[in-house]
Every structure is written in structure tokens, then in C-alpha cells.
Amino acid sequence: MAREARCVRDVVEPRPTLEGAGVRLRRTIGTHALDYLDPFLLLDHFASDDPRDYIAGFPWHPHRGIETVTYMLAGEVDHHDSIGNRGTIGPGDVQWMTAGGGILHEEMPRPRDGRMAGFQLWVNLPAALKMTRPRYQEVRAESIPVVRRDDGSLVRVVAGEVDGVVGPVSEIYAEPTYLDVTLPPGATFVHSIARGHNGFAYVFEGEGRFGVVCEEGYRGDAGGELVAAPDLVVFTDGDEVTVRTDAAATRFLLASGRPLDEPIARYGPFVMTTKDEIQAALDDLRTESFVWRDDAEWARRRQTWRG
Ligand code: FE2
């Protein structure tokens, strides 16, 4: 059977957003224009040369029912959390945190030469894993493989596989792809994405032609929609994504994941299946029983949550 190319379903402009204690972000997923791209709940891009835009950071706050993925391009973030992790992530590093049943953490920017840049992506957890044990995968820049193709393309593989090279982030329910792709002028990049998985590209430098043109009767493989930074491209279903560059270079994140196809109830840093579960999260915070514990009471709770 012929492989089907993915088309561009939508192009979403970032919405300026103030988050945490006053951090200026560009948000694309998690906005009125694109509320949810199952299993992706939120995509924030931070990029500034002015510490006033980010120095307030993200003081101590909770998460439940999701995974948060931080990918740094510039600057450093000091973090620590309720399961005992503490450290600093810097340029090229990735922190893939499974909040599961409950984690508290702090993410505080430390500028380097004034510059701070990176991304945070939120990935939903299925109902059966929302109350799972929190887990934390930190991957240093040097542990993220880089694939260099003959045409000068460069792909950092955080999760998923490119040319047989597998990214270090593993055992994530959504079976995600997470790539940082740099294309020089005149390049073509084709990447397989499992049929049925939702996929997007977030263009943060330059411009490129994304997907193929899927007008009625169109059967060619040339073209693609011209998209310039900063914009998010949402793809239709299919087997593969094609990106081409003309005279300009481009750099973008390419991500995909298996949709959960479950109801969601969201309230700030909690994403659950029902409103009652959101209320329970708020009650747990108030009674200081929010943080996941390895004890009998929590074992009972997890049974209840699974219905
Ligand atoms: Fe957080």
C-alpha cells in the first residue's frame, strides 16, 4: 500500500502568555485556537535576552495526571522536587517528568549572558496511569544523539527514532517522537510518524515548506505549506511528514504521540478525567496529602481512582 503523506491541517500562531510568577511565553497548544492536540495539552516557548521576562520563574507548584517535558536551548534552570531530585538543566538538556499521582516542584531560571530559551510540553497520561508513581528522566545534552544527513540536515533525537538512531527518553505511554530538526537551505526531510498518532512541528527559526499540498485531486509530492517562525504546524493523519527548505534555513521541533481518546478535565497544573478528580486534587493540596507516597493509604487511593 502506498505511503500517505501528511498534510497541514492547521497553522497556529503563538499567543503571548504570562505564566508562573511572571514569565513571558509564547503558547501554541493549550490556547483557544488549539485547546488540545491529544495527547499534547500545552506547548510553551520561552525565548528572551531580557531577564525581566523570565527571572521570576516557577516557584513551588504542584502537578498531577500529566508529564512535563522541558527542553533547554539557552540559559539554565535550577529545579528541585518532592521526590528528592535537585539539579540544574542547561542548554541542550531535557527533563521528562512524569508527575503521575502528585509532585511538587520548583523551576527557577538562572540566566547565562542574559539569554534564556527553550520549551515546555505537557503530555497527558491515560486515566489508568494518572495516579502512577512520579518518575523523572533527566537527559544531558551529550547523551542526546545527533543524526547528520548528507544534505546537511541535523536532527537531535530526544525520543523516537531517526535513521536507526533511538532517542534516550523511553517507556513513555504516548510512544512519543520528540526531535529538534535543523535544515539548511535546499534540504528535504522526510520522517515516518505512526498512522493514527497526532503530530506537530513548532517552527522556531527561519522558514520551510511543511507537509504536502492536499487539495482535491492533488497527487504530486512537491510543494508544502510555507511556514515561518514562530508558528505551530498541525498535521493530518498519514504515514510520514515531509519538510523542505528553499533559500532559507529552518529549525523546528517535530513531535508526535499516540492519542488517548479519553475525556479530560483540566484545572491549571492538574489534568484528570473528571471534575471530581480535579476537586480531589484541590482537597489533597489543602490537606497536605497531595504528594504521591509509597504507603497503604495511597495504594488504596490508586485502586479507587482506577474505578
Ligand atoms: Fe512545573
mmCIF file of C-alpha atoms and ligand atoms in Angstrom:
data_model
loop_
_atom_site.group_PDB
_atom_site.id
_atom_site.type_symbol
_atom_site.label_atom_id
_atom_site.label_comp_id
_atom_site.label_asym_id
_atom_site.label_seq_id
_atom_site.Cartn_x
_atom_site.Cartn_y
_atom_site.Cartn_z
ATOM 1 C CA MET A 1 0.000 0.000 0.000
ATOM 2 C CA ALA A 2 1.299 3.439 -0.901
ATOM 3 C CA ARG A 3 2.535 5.518 1.984
ATOM 4 C CA GLU A 4 0.394 8.523 2.610
ATOM 5 C CA ALA A 5 1.974 11.923 3.149
ATOM 6 C CA ARG A 6 0.611 14.085 5.929
ATOM 7 C CA CYS A 7 -0.887 17.442 5.006
ATOM 8 C CA VAL A 8 -1.082 20.639 7.022
ATOM 9 C CA ARG A 9 -4.339 20.679 8.966
ATOM 10 C CA ASP A 10 -3.763 23.953 10.747
ATOM 11 C CA VAL A 11 -1.148 26.631 11.396
ATOM 12 C CA VAL A 12 -1.377 28.167 14.876
ATOM 13 C CA GLU A 13 0.187 31.500 15.812
ATOM 14 C CA PRO A 14 1.634 31.644 19.331
ATOM 15 C CA ARG A 15 -0.330 33.543 21.901
ATOM 16 C CA PRO A 16 1.677 35.764 24.304
ATOM 17 C CA THR A 17 1.124 34.317 27.790
ATOM 18 C CA LEU A 18 2.239 35.207 31.305
ATOM 19 C CA GLU A 19 2.818 32.107 33.456
ATOM 20 C CA GLY A 20 4.405 31.090 36.769
ATOM 21 C CA ALA A 21 5.424 34.099 38.853
ATOM 22 C CA GLY A 22 5.571 36.264 35.722
ATOM 23 C CA VAL A 23 7.352 34.521 32.850
ATOM 24 C CA ARG A 24 6.634 35.693 29.305
ATOM 25 C CA LEU A 25 5.914 32.782 26.974
ATOM 26 C CA ARG A 26 4.600 32.006 23.525
ATOM 27 C CA ARG A 27 1.862 29.401 23.857
ATOM 28 C CA THR A 28 0.502 27.425 20.909
ATOM 29 C CA ILE A 29 -1.073 24.227 22.284
ATOM 30 C CA GLY A 30 -3.383 24.966 25.225
ATOM 31 C CA THR A 31 -4.933 28.094 23.699
ATOM 32 C CA HIS A 32 -8.380 28.969 22.359
ATOM 33 C CA ALA A 33 -7.049 28.298 18.861
ATOM 34 C CA LEU A 34 -5.825 24.813 19.808
ATOM 35 C CA ASP A 35 -7.072 23.630 23.167
ATOM 36 C CA TYR A 36 -5.754 20.062 22.988
ATOM 37 C CA LEU A 37 -3.859 18.015 20.432
ATOM 38 C CA ASP A 38 -4.359 14.628 22.081
ATOM 39 C CA PRO A 39 -2.134 13.631 23.950
ATOM 40 C CA PHE A 40 -0.459 17.091 23.991
ATOM 41 C CA LEU A 41 -2.011 19.572 26.402
ATOM 42 C CA LEU A 42 0.315 22.521 26.220
ATOM 43 C CA LEU A 43 3.347 23.844 24.352
ATOM 44 C CA ASP A 44 5.178 26.875 25.695
ATOM 45 C CA HIS A 45 8.187 28.500 24.025
ATOM 46 C CA PHE A 46 10.314 30.860 26.088
ATOM 47 C CA ALA A 47 12.998 32.954 24.415
ATOM 48 C CA SER A 48 14.323 36.245 25.716
ATOM 49 C CA ASP A 49 17.513 38.256 26.166
ATOM 50 C CA ASP A 50 15.952 40.245 28.986
ATOM 51 C CA PRO A 51 15.972 38.566 32.436
ATOM 52 C CA ARG A 52 12.916 40.617 33.437
ATOM 53 C CA ASP A 53 10.910 38.393 31.062
ATOM 54 C CA TYR A 54 11.685 35.210 32.977
ATOM 55 C CA ILE A 55 13.640 35.726 36.211
ATOM 56 C CA ALA A 56 10.542 35.333 38.437
ATOM 57 C CA GLY A 57 10.434 31.699 37.319
ATOM 58 C CA PHE A 58 8.101 28.972 38.518
ATOM 59 C CA PRO A 59 8.248 28.807 42.343
ATOM 60 C CA TRP A 60 6.995 25.702 44.183
ATOM 61 C CA HIS A 61 3.855 24.352 42.427
ATOM 62 C CA PRO A 62 2.009 21.035 42.014
ATOM 63 C CA HIS A 63 1.301 18.777 39.024
ATOM 64 C CA ARG A 64 -0.945 15.742 38.735
ATOM 65 C CA GLY A 65 -2.095 13.498 35.894
ATOM 66 C CA ILE A 66 0.442 14.622 33.262
ATOM 67 C CA GLU A 67 4.058 14.620 32.124
ATOM 68 C CA THR A 68 6.011 17.840 31.674
ATOM 69 C CA VAL A 69 8.877 17.925 29.204
ATOM 70 C CA THR A 70 11.401 20.752 29.408
ATOM 71 C CA TYR A 71 13.943 21.201 26.625
ATOM 72 C CA MET A 72 16.510 23.937 27.055
ATOM 73 C CA LEU A 73 18.214 25.853 24.243
ATOM 74 C CA ALA A 74 19.932 28.599 26.264
ATOM 75 C CA GLY A 75 20.349 29.582 29.911
ATOM 76 C CA GLU A 76 19.910 27.317 32.913
ATOM 77 C CA VAL A 77 17.068 26.290 35.208
ATOM 78 C CA ASP A 78 17.577 25.188 38.806
ATOM 79 C CA HIS A 79 14.977 22.712 39.964
ATOM 80 C CA HIS A 80 14.042 20.573 42.879
ATOM 81 C CA ASP A 81 11.015 18.451 43.666
ATOM 82 C CA SER A 82 9.119 16.447 46.262
ATOM 83 C CA ILE A 83 10.666 13.118 45.173
ATOM 84 C CA GLY A 84 14.168 14.267 46.011
ATOM 85 C CA ASN A 85 15.516 15.361 42.637
ATOM 86 C CA ARG A 86 17.598 18.503 42.621
ATOM 87 C CA GLY A 87 19.830 19.929 39.932
ATOM 88 C CA THR A 88 20.336 22.324 37.060
ATOM 89 C CA ILE A 89 19.386 21.785 33.448
ATOM 90 C CA GLY A 90 21.263 23.746 30.793
ATOM 91 C CA PRO A 91 21.460 24.181 27.015
ATOM 92 C CA GLY A 92 20.510 21.009 25.138
ATOM 93 C CA ASP A 93 19.347 19.171 28.274
ATOM 94 C CA VAL A 94 15.931 17.542 28.587
ATOM 95 C CA GLN A 95 13.857 16.864 31.678
ATOM 96 C CA TRP A 96 10.978 14.439 31.094
ATOM 97 C CA MET A 97 8.967 14.445 34.309
ATOM 98 C CA THR A 98 6.036 12.113 34.891
ATOM 99 C CA ALA A 99 4.043 13.888 37.597
ATOM 100 C CA GLY A 100 1.647 10.934 37.974
ATOM 101 C CA GLY A 101 -0.285 10.956 41.249
ATOM 102 C CA GLY A 102 1.315 14.106 42.588
ATOM 103 C CA ILE A 103 4.539 16.041 42.601
ATOM 104 C CA LEU A 104 5.541 19.456 43.850
ATOM 105 C CA HIS A 105 8.457 21.212 42.232
ATOM 106 C CA GLU A 106 10.182 24.476 41.576
ATOM 107 C CA GLU A 107 11.746 25.604 38.292
ATOM 108 C CA MET A 108 13.855 28.742 38.663
ATOM 109 C CA PRO A 109 15.722 30.282 35.707
ATOM 110 C CA ARG A 110 19.354 31.202 36.008
ATOM 111 C CA PRO A 111 20.342 33.384 33.045
ATOM 112 C CA ARG A 112 23.607 32.853 31.239
ATOM 113 C CA ASP A 113 24.705 36.039 29.401
ATOM 114 C CA GLY A 114 21.128 37.265 29.863
ATOM 115 C CA ARG A 115 19.672 34.738 27.466
ATOM 116 C CA MET A 116 17.046 32.108 28.270
ATOM 117 C CA ALA A 117 15.351 29.904 25.674
ATOM 118 C CA GLY A 118 13.572 26.585 25.491
ATOM 119 C CA PHE A 119 10.286 24.753 25.538
ATOM 120 C CA GLN A 120 7.873 23.057 27.865
ATOM 121 C CA LEU A 121 5.480 20.459 26.502
ATOM 122 C CA TRP A 122 2.756 18.767 28.564
ATOM 123 C CA VAL A 123 1.812 15.208 27.654
ATOM 124 C CA ASN A 124 -1.389 13.712 29.024
ATOM 125 C CA LEU A 125 -1.427 10.416 30.924
ATOM 126 C CA PRO A 126 -4.182 7.842 30.398
ATOM 127 C CA ALA A 127 -6.801 7.541 33.171
ATOM 128 C CA ALA A 128 -5.227 4.275 34.355
ATOM 129 C CA LEU A 129 -1.829 5.949 34.910
ATOM 130 C CA LYS A 130 -2.834 9.351 36.240
ATOM 131 C CA MET A 131 -2.159 8.290 39.827
ATOM 132 C CA THR A 132 1.040 6.394 38.994
ATOM 133 C CA ARG A 133 4.331 6.811 40.861
ATOM 134 C CA PRO A 134 6.097 10.041 39.798
ATOM 135 C CA ARG A 135 9.115 9.475 37.600
ATOM 136 C CA TYR A 136 11.855 11.684 36.425
ATOM 137 C CA GLN A 137 14.159 11.271 33.413
ATOM 138 C CA GLU A 138 16.901 13.830 33.011
ATOM 139 C CA VAL A 139 18.952 13.623 29.849
ATOM 140 C CA ARG A 140 22.118 15.636 29.446
ATOM 141 C CA ALA A 141 22.827 17.295 26.087
ATOM 142 C CA GLU A 142 25.765 14.977 25.373
ATOM 143 C CA SER A 143 23.500 11.907 25.775
ATOM 144 C CA ILE A 144 21.103 13.072 23.063
ATOM 145 C CA PRO A 145 22.209 11.564 19.737
ATOM 146 C CA VAL A 146 22.586 13.802 16.699
ATOM 147 C CA VAL A 147 21.854 12.445 13.232
ATOM 148 C CA ARG A 148 23.636 14.260 10.379
ATOM 149 C CA ARG A 149 22.345 13.614 6.892
ATOM 150 C CA ASP A 150 24.220 14.110 3.621
ATOM 151 C CA ASP A 151 22.244 17.219 2.714
ATOM 152 C CA GLY A 152 23.441 18.994 5.867
ATOM 153 C CA SER A 153 20.311 18.336 7.947
ATOM 154 C CA LEU A 154 20.898 17.843 11.645
ATOM 155 C CA VAL A 155 18.449 16.060 13.933
ATOM 156 C CA ARG A 156 18.718 15.796 17.718
ATOM 157 C CA VAL A 157 16.730 12.724 18.741
ATOM 158 C CA VAL A 158 15.218 13.159 22.205
ATOM 159 C CA ALA A 159 12.530 10.494 21.778
ATOM 160 C CA GLY A 160 11.672 8.249 18.850
ATOM 161 C CA GLU A 161 13.901 7.037 16.032
ATOM 162 C CA VAL A 162 15.667 8.627 13.054
ATOM 163 C CA ASP A 163 17.798 6.550 10.626
ATOM 164 C CA GLY A 164 18.013 3.756 13.193
ATOM 165 C CA VAL A 165 19.169 6.115 15.961
ATOM 166 C CA VAL A 166 16.913 5.899 19.017
ATOM 167 C CA GLY A 167 16.430 8.764 21.473
ATOM 168 C CA PRO A 168 17.196 8.231 25.180
ATOM 169 C CA VAL A 169 13.741 9.016 26.607
ATOM 170 C CA SER A 170 11.942 5.697 26.909
ATOM 171 C CA GLU A 171 8.929 3.876 28.317
ATOM 172 C CA ILE A 172 6.528 6.757 27.854
ATOM 173 C CA TYR A 173 2.906 5.746 27.368
ATOM 174 C CA ALA A 174 2.290 8.074 24.399
ATOM 175 C CA GLU A 175 5.179 6.453 22.428
ATOM 176 C CA PRO A 176 6.327 9.959 21.599
ATOM 177 C CA THR A 177 8.602 11.316 18.945
ATOM 178 C CA TYR A 178 10.451 14.440 20.002
ATOM 179 C CA LEU A 179 13.025 15.799 17.542
ATOM 180 C CA ASP A 180 14.912 19.071 17.175
ATOM 181 C CA VAL A 181 15.491 19.419 13.425
ATOM 182 C CA THR A 182 17.778 21.930 11.679
ATOM 183 C CA LEU A 183 17.603 22.100 7.877
ATOM 184 C CA PRO A 184 19.999 24.132 5.705
ATOM 185 C CA PRO A 185 18.672 25.806 2.533
ATOM 186 C CA GLY A 186 17.658 23.393 -0.223
ATOM 187 C CA ALA A 187 17.118 20.364 2.053
ATOM 188 C CA THR A 188 14.348 17.777 2.250
ATOM 189 C CA PHE A 189 13.487 15.942 5.450
ATOM 190 C CA VAL A 190 11.087 13.017 5.489
ATOM 191 C CA HIS A 191 10.100 11.376 8.739
ATOM 192 C CA SER A 192 7.718 8.490 9.421
ATOM 193 C CA ILE A 193 5.059 9.015 12.060
ATOM 194 C CA ALA A 194 2.876 6.076 13.064
ATOM 195 C CA ARG A 195 -0.550 6.276 11.470
ATOM 196 C CA GLY A 196 -3.158 7.400 13.999
ATOM 197 C CA HIS A 197 -0.648 9.364 16.092
ATOM 198 C CA ASN A 198 -1.080 13.133 16.246
ATOM 199 C CA GLY A 199 1.895 15.130 15.021
ATOM 200 C CA PHE A 200 3.008 18.744 15.005
ATOM 201 C CA ALA A 201 6.012 20.888 14.098
ATOM 202 C CA TYR A 202 6.861 24.040 16.015
ATOM 203 C CA VAL A 203 8.938 26.294 13.778
ATOM 204 C CA PHE A 204 11.227 28.485 15.862
ATOM 205 C CA GLU A 205 13.854 29.631 13.348
ATOM 206 C CA GLY A 206 13.649 30.544 9.661
ATOM 207 C CA GLU A 207 11.020 29.074 7.387
ATOM 208 C CA GLY A 208 10.225 25.904 5.500
ATOM 209 C CA ARG A 209 7.590 24.123 3.433
ATOM 210 C CA PHE A 210 5.689 21.689 5.628
ATOM 211 C CA GLY A 211 3.620 18.664 4.644
ATOM 212 C CA VAL A 212 2.298 18.326 1.152
ATOM 213 C CA VAL A 213 -0.443 20.310 -0.501
ATOM 214 C CA CYS A 214 -3.552 18.206 -0.028
ATOM 215 C CA GLU A 215 -6.017 19.943 -2.258
ATOM 216 C CA GLU A 216 -8.637 17.888 -4.005
ATOM 217 C CA GLY A 217 -7.084 15.804 -6.779
ATOM 218 C CA TYR A 218 -3.521 16.693 -5.825
ATOM 219 C CA ARG A 219 -1.237 13.696 -6.143
ATOM 220 C CA GLY A 220 2.190 15.284 -6.508
ATOM 221 C CA ASP A 221 4.847 15.344 -3.844
ATOM 222 C CA ALA A 222 6.132 18.862 -4.404
ATOM 223 C CA GLY A 223 5.084 21.946 -2.522
ATOM 224 C CA GLY A 224 4.055 22.032 1.095
ATOM 225 C CA GLU A 225 2.823 24.992 3.065
ATOM 226 C CA LEU A 226 5.307 27.811 3.662
ATOM 227 C CA VAL A 227 5.517 28.443 7.422
ATOM 228 C CA ALA A 228 7.843 30.933 9.148
ATOM 229 C CA ALA A 229 8.929 31.123 12.797
ATOM 230 C CA PRO A 230 7.301 31.275 15.245
ATOM 231 C CA ASP A 231 4.327 29.133 14.246
ATOM 232 C CA LEU A 232 2.932 25.685 15.009
ATOM 233 C CA VAL A 233 2.032 23.311 12.189
ATOM 234 C CA VAL A 234 -0.548 20.606 12.912
ATOM 235 C CA PHE A 235 -0.516 17.659 10.524
ATOM 236 C CA THR A 236 -3.354 15.488 9.274
ATOM 237 C CA ASP A 237 -3.087 11.724 9.729
ATOM 238 C CA GLY A 238 -0.821 9.740 7.422
ATOM 239 C CA ASP A 239 2.418 7.778 7.375
ATOM 240 C CA GLU A 240 5.071 10.452 7.002
ATOM 241 C CA VAL A 241 5.851 14.136 7.228
ATOM 242 C CA THR A 242 7.911 15.996 4.633
ATOM 243 C CA VAL A 243 9.639 19.336 5.234
ATOM 244 C CA ARG A 244 11.570 21.212 2.539
ATOM 245 C CA THR A 245 13.601 24.366 2.558
ATOM 246 C CA ASP A 246 14.149 26.784 -0.326
ATOM 247 C CA ALA A 247 16.610 29.672 0.072
ATOM 248 C CA ALA A 248 16.272 29.934 3.867
ATOM 249 C CA ALA A 249 17.281 27.517 6.625
ATOM 250 C CA THR A 250 14.861 26.450 9.337
ATOM 251 C CA ARG A 251 14.821 24.868 12.764
ATOM 252 C CA PHE A 252 11.778 23.228 14.323
ATOM 253 C CA LEU A 253 10.588 20.726 16.886
ATOM 254 C CA LEU A 254 8.838 17.718 15.387
ATOM 255 C CA ALA A 255 6.717 15.784 17.856
ATOM 256 C CA SER A 256 4.085 13.084 17.725
ATOM 257 C CA GLY A 257 2.224 10.866 20.148
ATOM 258 C CA ARG A 258 -0.477 8.271 20.440
ATOM 259 C CA PRO A 259 -3.829 9.906 21.249
ATOM 260 C CA LEU A 260 -5.576 8.732 24.424
ATOM 261 C CA ASP A 261 -9.094 9.400 23.237
ATOM 262 C CA GLU A 262 -10.387 9.878 26.788
ATOM 263 C CA PRO A 263 -12.325 12.721 28.396
ATOM 264 C CA ILE A 264 -10.219 15.355 30.123
ATOM 265 C CA ALA A 265 -10.886 17.735 32.988
ATOM 266 C CA ARG A 266 -8.183 20.361 33.405
ATOM 267 C CA TYR A 267 -7.522 22.973 36.001
ATOM 268 C CA GLY A 268 -4.144 24.696 35.923
ATOM 269 C CA PRO A 269 -1.433 22.140 36.685
ATOM 270 C CA PHE A 270 -3.889 19.237 37.154
ATOM 271 C CA VAL A 271 -5.263 17.274 34.232
ATOM 272 C CA MET A 272 -7.632 14.476 35.181
ATOM 273 C CA THR A 273 -10.571 12.610 33.664
ATOM 274 C CA THR A 274 -13.451 14.071 35.696
ATOM 275 C CA LYS A 275 -14.278 17.253 37.607
ATOM 276 C CA ASP A 276 -14.474 15.214 40.826
ATOM 277 C CA GLU A 277 -10.849 14.196 40.388
ATOM 278 C CA ILE A 278 -9.877 17.865 39.998
ATOM 279 C CA GLN A 279 -11.755 18.662 43.207
ATOM 280 C CA ALA A 280 -9.942 15.791 44.930
ATOM 281 C CA ALA A 281 -6.594 17.233 43.791
ATOM 282 C CA LEU A 282 -7.517 20.613 45.305
ATOM 283 C CA ASP A 283 -8.685 18.930 48.531
ATOM 284 C CA ASP A 284 -5.445 16.930 48.697
ATOM 285 C CA LEU A 285 -3.405 20.114 48.333
ATOM 286 C CA ARG A 286 -5.333 21.777 51.133
ATOM 287 C CA THR A 287 -4.923 18.796 53.467
ATOM 288 C CA GLU A 288 -1.270 18.322 52.521
ATOM 289 C CA SER A 289 -1.869 14.809 51.199
ATOM 290 C CA PHE A 290 -1.190 15.731 47.575
ATOM 291 C CA VAL A 291 2.263 14.280 47.099
ATOM 292 C CA TRP A 292 2.422 10.637 45.970
ATOM 293 C CA ARG A 293 3.509 8.238 48.689
ATOM 294 C CA ASP A 294 4.539 4.611 48.689
ATOM 295 C CA ASP A 295 2.214 3.535 51.502
ATOM 296 C CA ALA A 296 -1.016 1.617 52.118
ATOM 297 C CA GLU A 297 -3.266 4.671 52.014
ATOM 298 C CA TRP A 298 -2.001 5.606 48.565
ATOM 299 C CA ALA A 299 -2.254 2.024 47.337
ATOM 300 C CA ARG A 300 -5.965 2.156 48.324
ATOM 301 C CA ARG A 301 -6.422 5.519 46.637
ATOM 302 C CA ARG A 302 -4.922 4.295 43.379
ATOM 303 C CA GLN A 303 -7.404 1.395 43.341
ATOM 304 C CA THR A 304 -10.276 3.806 43.857
ATOM 305 C CA TRP A 305 -9.057 6.157 41.138
ATOM 306 C CA ARG A 306 -8.991 3.396 38.604
ATOM 307 C CA GLY A 307 -12.645 2.742 39.345
HETATM 308 FE FE FE2 B 1 6.089 22.610 36.677
#
